[in-house]
PDB file of C-alpha atoms in Angstrom:
ATOM      1  CA  MET A   1     -36.158   0.408  17.276  1.00 77.00           C
ATOM      2  CA  ASP A   2     -34.270   3.726  17.520  1.00 86.00           C
ATOM      3  CA  ILE A   3     -32.088   3.529  14.646  1.00 89.00           C
ATOM      4  CA  VAL A   4     -30.687   6.950  14.987  1.00 88.00           C
ATOM      5  CA  ASN A   5     -28.848   6.087  18.522  1.00 92.00           C
ATOM      6  CA  LYS A   6     -27.493   3.114  16.546  1.00 94.00           C
ATOM      7  CA  LEU A   7     -25.542   5.596  13.685  1.00 95.00           C
ATOM      8  CA  GLY A   8     -22.598   5.682  15.696  1.00 95.00           C
ATOM      9  CA  LEU A   9     -22.615   1.453  15.846  1.00 95.00           C
ATOM     10  CA  VAL A  10     -23.779   1.201  12.079  1.00 96.00           C
ATOM     11  CA  GLU A  11     -20.716   3.995  10.334  1.00 95.00           C
ATOM     12  CA  GLY A  12     -18.318   1.685  13.301  1.00 96.00           C
ATOM     13  CA  TRP A  13     -18.986  -1.357  11.224  1.00 96.00           C
ATOM     14  CA  LYS A  14     -19.150  -0.034   7.801  1.00 95.00           C
ATOM     15  CA  ARG A  15     -15.812   1.572   8.383  1.00 93.00           C
ATOM     16  CA  ASP A  16     -14.873  -1.818   9.767  1.00 93.00           C
ATOM     17  CA  GLY A  17     -15.447  -3.153   6.337  1.00 90.00           C
ATOM     18  CA  LEU A  18     -19.139  -5.152   6.938  1.00 94.00           C
ATOM     19  CA  THR A  19     -21.527  -5.503   4.216  1.00 94.00           C
ATOM     20  CA  ASP A  20     -25.028  -4.136   4.731  1.00 94.00           C
ATOM     21  CA  GLU A  21     -25.655  -7.870   5.368  1.00 95.00           C
ATOM     22  CA  GLN A  22     -23.594  -8.355   8.465  1.00 96.00           C
ATOM     23  CA  ILE A  23     -25.305  -5.061   9.424  1.00 96.00           C
ATOM     24  CA  ALA A  24     -28.344  -6.008   9.421  1.00 96.00           C
ATOM     25  CA  ARG A  25     -27.845  -9.660  11.594  1.00 97.00           C
ATOM     26  CA  ASN A  26     -26.221  -7.295  13.726  1.00 96.00           C
ATOM     27  CA  LEU A  27     -28.785  -4.962  13.805  1.00 96.00           C
ATOM     28  CA  GLY A  28     -31.148  -7.653  14.493  1.00 96.00           C
ATOM     29  CA  VAL A  29     -32.888  -6.941  10.922  1.00 96.00           C
ATOM     30  CA  SER A  30     -33.524  -8.203   7.268  1.00 95.00           C
ATOM     31  CA  LYS A  31     -31.768  -6.475   4.845  1.00 95.00           C
ATOM     32  CA  HIS A  32     -34.414  -5.711   3.123  1.00 96.00           C
ATOM     33  CA  THR A  33     -35.157  -3.315   6.249  1.00 95.00           C
ATOM     34  CA  LEU A  34     -32.118  -1.933   6.491  1.00 95.00           C
ATOM     35  CA  ILE A  35     -32.622  -0.677   2.352  1.00 95.00           C
ATOM     36  CA  LYS A  36     -35.709   0.497   3.595  1.00 96.00           C
ATOM     37  CA  TRP A  37     -33.729   2.782   6.117  1.00 95.00           C
ATOM     38  CA  LYS A  38     -30.973   3.955   4.035  1.00 95.00           C
ATOM     39  CA  LYS A  39     -33.773   5.415   1.610  1.00 96.00           C
ATOM     40  CA  ASN A  40     -36.416   6.883   4.218  1.00 95.00           C
ATOM     41  CA  ILE A  41     -33.561   7.699   6.841  1.00 95.00           C
ATOM     42  CA  PRO A  42     -31.251  10.609   5.553  1.00 95.00           C
ATOM     43  CA  ASP A  43     -29.068  10.244   8.457  1.00 96.00           C
ATOM     44  CA  PHE A  44     -28.629   6.436   8.389  1.00 95.00           C
ATOM     45  CA  LEU A  45     -27.721   6.600   4.749  1.00 96.00           C
ATOM     46  CA  ASP A  46     -24.609   9.096   5.830  1.00 96.00           C
ATOM     47  CA  ALA A  47     -23.325   7.179   8.427  1.00 96.00           C
ATOM     48  CA  ILE A  48     -23.619   4.268   6.251  1.00 96.00           C
ATOM     49  CA  LYS A  49     -21.664   6.135   3.742  1.00 95.00           C
ATOM     50  CA  LYS A  50     -19.616   7.738   5.960  1.00 96.00           C
ATOM     51  CA  GLY A  51     -17.995   4.843   7.550  1.00 94.00           C
ATOM     52  CA  LYS A  52     -17.350   3.503   4.233  1.00 93.00           C
ATOM     53  CA  GLU A  53     -15.286   6.467   3.199  1.00 94.00           C
ATOM     54  CA  VAL A  54     -13.261   6.523   6.030  1.00 91.00           C
ATOM     55  CA  SER A  55     -12.880   2.709   5.409  1.00 90.00           C
ATOM     56  CA  ASP A  56     -12.085   3.307   1.475  1.00 90.00           C
ATOM     57  CA  TYR A  57      -9.589   6.724   2.082  1.00 92.00           C
ATOM     58  CA  GLU A  58      -7.581   4.423   5.167  1.00 92.00           C
ATOM     59  CA  LEU A  59      -7.317   1.784   2.003  1.00 90.00           C
ATOM     60  CA  GLU A  60      -6.026   3.757  -0.482  1.00 92.00           C
ATOM     61  CA  ASN A  61      -3.358   5.658   2.147  1.00 93.00           C
ATOM     62  CA  ALA A  62      -2.554   2.070   2.937  1.00 93.00           C
ATOM     63  CA  LEU A  63      -1.892   0.763  -0.810  1.00 93.00           C
ATOM     64  CA  HIS A  64       0.120   3.306  -1.528  1.00 93.00           C
ATOM     65  CA  LYS A  65       2.138   2.828   1.359  1.00 94.00           C
ATOM     66  CA  ARG A  66       2.928  -0.445   0.026  1.00 94.00           C
ATOM     67  CA  ALA A  67       2.964   0.652  -3.699  1.00 94.00           C
ATOM     68  CA  VAL A  68       6.215   3.167  -2.713  1.00 94.00           C
ATOM     69  CA  GLY A  69       7.342   2.229   0.639  1.00 96.00           C
ATOM     70  CA  TYR A  70       7.646   3.966   3.473  1.00 96.00           C
ATOM     71  CA  TYR A  71      10.369   3.876   7.262  1.00 97.00           C
ATOM     72  CA  TYR A  72       8.757   2.701  10.166  1.00 96.00           C
ATOM     73  CA  GLU A  73       9.895   2.498  13.339  1.00 97.00           C
ATOM     74  CA  GLU A  74      10.279  -0.873  16.143  1.00 97.00           C
ATOM     75  CA  GLU A  75      10.675  -1.732  19.104  1.00 96.00           C
ATOM     76  CA  THR A  76      13.785  -4.069  20.179  1.00 95.00           C
ATOM     77  CA  VAL A  77      16.254  -5.350  22.775  1.00 96.00           C
ATOM     78  CA  THR A  78      19.769  -4.536  22.975  1.00 94.00           C
ATOM     79  CA  ASN A  79      21.888  -7.340  23.785  1.00 95.00           C
ATOM     80  CA  LYS A  80      22.387  -5.268  27.156  1.00 94.00           C
ATOM     81  CA  GLY A  81      18.762  -5.444  27.729  1.00 94.00           C
ATOM     82  CA  ASP A  82      17.922  -1.499  26.186  1.00 95.00           C
ATOM     83  CA  VAL A  83      15.073  -0.666  25.031  1.00 96.00           C
ATOM     84  CA  VAL A  84      15.893   1.010  21.445  1.00 97.00           C
ATOM     85  CA  LYS A  85      14.117   2.151  18.184  1.00 97.00           C
ATOM     86  CA  ILE A  86      14.973   1.414  15.103  1.00 97.00           C
ATOM     87  CA  LYS A  87      14.212   3.292  12.187  1.00 98.00           C
ATOM     88  CA  LYS A  88      13.880   0.906   9.136  1.00 97.00           C
ATOM     89  CA  TYR A  89      12.739   0.922   5.692  1.00 97.00           C
ATOM     90  CA  GLU A  90       9.996  -1.151   3.835  1.00 96.00           C
ATOM     91  CA  HIS A  91      10.515  -0.967   0.480  1.00 96.00           C
ATOM     92  CA  ALA A  92       7.903  -0.955  -2.816  1.00 95.00           C
ATOM     93  CA  ASN A  93       5.838  -3.689  -2.815  1.00 95.00           C
ATOM     94  CA  PRO A  94       5.778  -4.264  -6.724  1.00 94.00           C
ATOM     95  CA  THR A  95       1.898  -6.182  -6.075  1.00 93.00           C
ATOM     96  CA  SER A  96       0.374  -3.162  -4.745  1.00 92.00           C
ATOM     97  CA  LEU A  97       2.722  -0.833  -7.525  1.00 91.00           C
ATOM     98  CA  ILE A  98       1.263  -2.567 -10.622  1.00 92.00           C
ATOM     99  CA  PHE A  99      -2.286  -2.566  -9.212  1.00 90.00           C
ATOM    100  CA  ALA A 100      -2.286   0.999  -8.087  1.00 89.00           C
ATOM    101  CA  LEU A 101      -1.549   1.624 -11.704  1.00 90.00           C
ATOM    102  CA  LYS A 102      -4.355  -0.372 -13.620  1.00 90.00           C
ATOM    103  CA  ASN A 103      -6.476   1.380 -11.249  1.00 88.00           C
ATOM    104  CA  ARG A 104      -5.611   4.575 -11.304  1.00 87.00           C
ATOM    105  CA  LEU A 105      -4.431   4.701 -14.934  1.00 89.00           C
ATOM    106  CA  PRO A 106      -6.220   1.809 -16.325  1.00 88.00           C
ATOM    107  CA  HIS A 107      -5.632   3.574 -19.935  1.00 88.00           C
ATOM    108  CA  LYS A 108      -2.227   3.050 -19.719  1.00 89.00           C
ATOM    109  CA  TYR A 109      -1.370   0.122 -17.852  1.00 87.00           C
ATOM    110  CA  ARG A 110      -3.850  -1.837 -18.925  1.00 81.00           C
ATOM    111  CA  ASP A 111      -3.731  -6.027 -19.372  1.00 78.00           C
ATOM    112  CA  LYS A 112      -5.923  -6.203 -22.001  1.00 72.00           C
ATOM    113  CA  VAL A 113      -4.959  -4.456 -25.217  1.00 66.00           C
ATOM    114  CA  GLU A 114      -7.962  -3.965 -27.434  1.00 68.00           C
ATOM    115  CA  GLN A 115      -7.913  -3.923 -31.089  1.00 71.00           C
ATOM    116  CA  GLU A 116     -10.395  -3.087 -33.398  1.00 74.00           C
ATOM    117  CA  ILE A 117     -11.694  -6.246 -35.961  1.00 75.00           C
ATOM    118  CA  THR A 118     -12.673  -4.664 -39.665  1.00 76.00           C
ATOM    119  CA  ASN A 119     -15.047  -7.090 -41.399  1.00 77.00           C
ATOM    120  CA  ARG A 120     -13.077  -8.285 -44.763  1.00 78.00           C
ATOM    121  CA  ASN A 121     -14.978 -10.049 -47.241  1.00 80.00           C
ATOM    122  CA  ILE A 122     -12.239 -12.502 -48.327  1.00 79.00           C
ATOM    123  CA  GLU A 123     -12.965 -14.697 -52.123  1.00 79.00           C
ATOM    124  CA  ILE A 124     -10.889 -17.767 -51.562  1.00 78.00           C
ATOM    125  CA  ASN A 125     -10.782 -20.242 -54.890  1.00 77.00           C
ATOM    126  CA  ILE A 126     -10.042 -23.587 -55.016  1.00 78.00           C
ATOM    127  CA  GLY A 127      -9.756 -25.303 -58.659  1.00 74.00           C
ATOM    128  CA  ASP A 128     -11.031 -28.356 -59.345  1.00 74.00           C
ATOM    129  CA  TYR A 129     -10.459 -31.088 -57.102  1.00 70.00           C
ATOM    130  CA  VAL A 130     -10.063 -34.788 -58.291  1.00 73.00           C
ATOM    131  CA  ASP A 131     -10.618 -37.539 -55.949  1.00 73.00           C
ATOM    132  CA  ASP A 132      -8.775 -40.608 -58.093  1.00 73.00           C
ATOM    133  CA  ASP A 133      -8.975 -42.941 -55.308  1.00 64.00           C
TER     134      ASP A 133
END
């Protein structure tokens, strides 16, 4: 197979979020073959990396927009039948904001607080026990 001619497809599939296994299936090869290509064909590995970088960047931008809020335009039809553009605002999404903060500033916004546990030897003396029953 001439994989060099398919680098654009591979990059696009990775950009669309496909896994290596799915890309291998699309190319009609095993995942093992795909791994060998990544090791032995620098252009193939570059296509995989480039597609993933674009996808990661788009996801980061989408998360950022949802976390801080954003303006967008929407077309609507008036009562008279005219199509007009309306500017709307999507408020910040608290879940997206929390997720972003926990991942970008984990030292400041983590769920679990780590506590240092120190070993202490404590001796407990219990007096004589008498069972009268």
